[in-house]
Amino acid sequence: MPTFSSEDIKKTAHLARLNFSADEFDKIEKKLTGIIQFAQQISDLNTDNVTPLVHPLEIQQRVRPDQMTETNQRPDFQKIAPLTEAGLYLVPQVIE
Amino acid sequence: MHHKTVAEIAKDLAEKRYSSVELTHYLLSQIKQKDPALNSFITVTHEQALQQAHDADRRRANGQATAVTGIPLGHKDIFCTKGVKTSCGSKMLDNFIAPYDAFIIEKFNAAGCVMLGKTNMDEFAMGSSGENSFYGPTKNPWDLQRVPGGSSSGSAAAVAAGFVPAATGTDTGGSIRQPAALSGITGLKPTYGRVSRFGMVAFASSLDSGGLLTKTAEDAAILMNVMAGFDERDSTSVNEPVPDYTQTLNQTLANITIGLPKEFFTHDLDPAIAASMNEAKQVYEKLGATFVEISLPHVNLSGPVYYIIAPAEASSNLARYDGVRYGHRCEQPKDLLDLYKRSRSEGFGEEVKRRIMIGTYVLSAGYYDAYYTKATQIRRLILNDYQNAFKQVDLIMSPTAPSTAFKIGEKANDPLSMYLSDIYTISTNLAGVPGISIPAGLKDGLPIGLQLTANHFREATLLNATHLFQLETNWHRQHPTF
């Protein structure tokens, strides 16, 4: 049976941009292992030559004329941002 | 008064027995007085509701009322509402005030409905009990020690308690139907694509469906007439004509065949629930329907498939919460990575983090084919099962949930046992077909739900079959003594 090792948790948490404290780590390890073992049931079924289904209706992606439909609402959207300045979103310094 | 249906209220308003303002005042006072015990609302929009009710009354006086003008509604706190907080049950969005309305909010506003507030829910719609809300669990009005089901927990409890005649919800794996069943009300999950997802906070985009929690199928038909339809802003909205769902409610069921999947009627089914299913079968036979046993051979793998696909899509959708553009941001980030990690870790609750972890894992290099691809292959087999069944039958009947409402805390520490609450509902989301939960019995004073599912875009058949059942039975008229 597959298990969610602490190495898996560290790697996956980094990919998911999450932190877990030492306390949380122990709790989540057992629960994630339980879930992944539950999910593992699918491996017993032979699915050779079955085309994956990613969308229940299999509709064609619509295209639309390349026209502007939305107006610029920058002030409205920036009003709810945690930190902005001069119409820009602020983040910690990225380039030295 | 407060257990009237949408249809009854619409008639009363048209006959001027009371005004929308009077009704709104009354329901707001009920919520103020009684909701502290239930916690079904995250936000009550007192002033805005009264303004909308005034507008509705004026509109009626001008002879411009629609079928739903002046009808009070609750909206699940997953639908963006311009100027009113949309938290999605999460600390992450505790400060989020959307600059626009969701499609269905636009529709209900335009028709003159009155929003009383935003209802409580499991965080990001991840849960089957309402316990995963940042704002605390919602209680079941049938028994305050028990959960109302989830994730549309607040909508279900508010309708069951009579705070609103109807409320909106969303259903990704059973989040409308399971709480409807546990709360003794009617819950409709429409076909995937029938109701626009524009402005509905995304959980798992190939599964999420907006729908309704109501007292009756007739009410669901009236409200579906408002909210169903094509929307070019949702790339998966389907441009199929919307029938008038109220016109076919009374059609005969004489030519209807109902399938009973043998995978859902097993020996371990709760005897009280099995008895209710049997009684319901007799009602339908009396109404002229024919029953056959069917098989959905891959449906038992729906759980594992769902708990790969839904977290996979969630991990991708929830990547947008980065502490930069909106939502929670940590204090004093030392660099960009720290900003992302701490904002997300502080903002998301336990279950949401677990699902992001599972989703990230099954999509990561080395595991993608074994989990995600494999799950999507089995999803096709499940859809094929439904398509084969619907060649033979018009409707499929099953319980909605394996048990009645469980105690708060009972499953909170065991995600797997919580996931099993949805064993009868998740396959319909994987196949994209519509489903409805109907009150069909009581066990020790707690409601039992019956589920019907139909082929894609056959909501009218579901509502028709439910309406006729509700003319023959009284379960939907039972109310908690809350």
PDB file of N, CA and C in Angstrom, chain B residues 278 344 375 380 389 441:
ATOM      1  N   ASN B 278     -38.643   1.745  -0.194  1.00  0.00           N
ATOM      2  CA  ASN B 278     -39.691   0.827  -0.628  1.00  0.00           C
ATOM      3  C   ASN B 278     -41.066   1.513  -0.667  1.00  0.00           C
ATOM      4  N   ARG B 344      -1.209  31.461   2.649  1.00  0.00           N
ATOM      5  CA  ARG B 344      -2.052  30.300   2.362  1.00  0.00           C
ATOM      6  C   ARG B 344      -2.227  29.419   3.609  1.00  0.00           C
ATOM      7  N   ALA B 375      -7.914   7.974 -12.883  1.00  0.00           N
ATOM      8  CA  ALA B 375      -9.227   8.399 -12.357  1.00  0.00           C
ATOM      9  C   ALA B 375     -10.102   8.947 -13.481  1.00  0.00           C
ATOM     10  N   ARG B 380     -14.792   8.049 -17.246  1.00  0.00           N
ATOM     11  CA  ARG B 380     -15.471   7.737 -18.511  1.00  0.00           C
ATOM     12  C   ARG B 380     -16.331   6.476 -18.349  1.00  0.00           C
ATOM     13  N   ALA B 389     -27.526   3.057 -18.738  1.00  0.00           N
ATOM     14  CA  ALA B 389     -28.734   2.966 -17.906  1.00  0.00           C
ATOM     15  C   ALA B 389     -29.859   3.815 -18.487  1.00  0.00           C
ATOM     16  N   GLY B 441     -39.158  10.362   4.342  1.00  0.00           N
ATOM     17  CA  GLY B 441     -39.382   9.583   5.551  1.00  0.00           C
ATOM     18  C   GLY B 441     -38.700  10.210   6.743  1.00  0.00           C
TER      19      GLY B 441
END
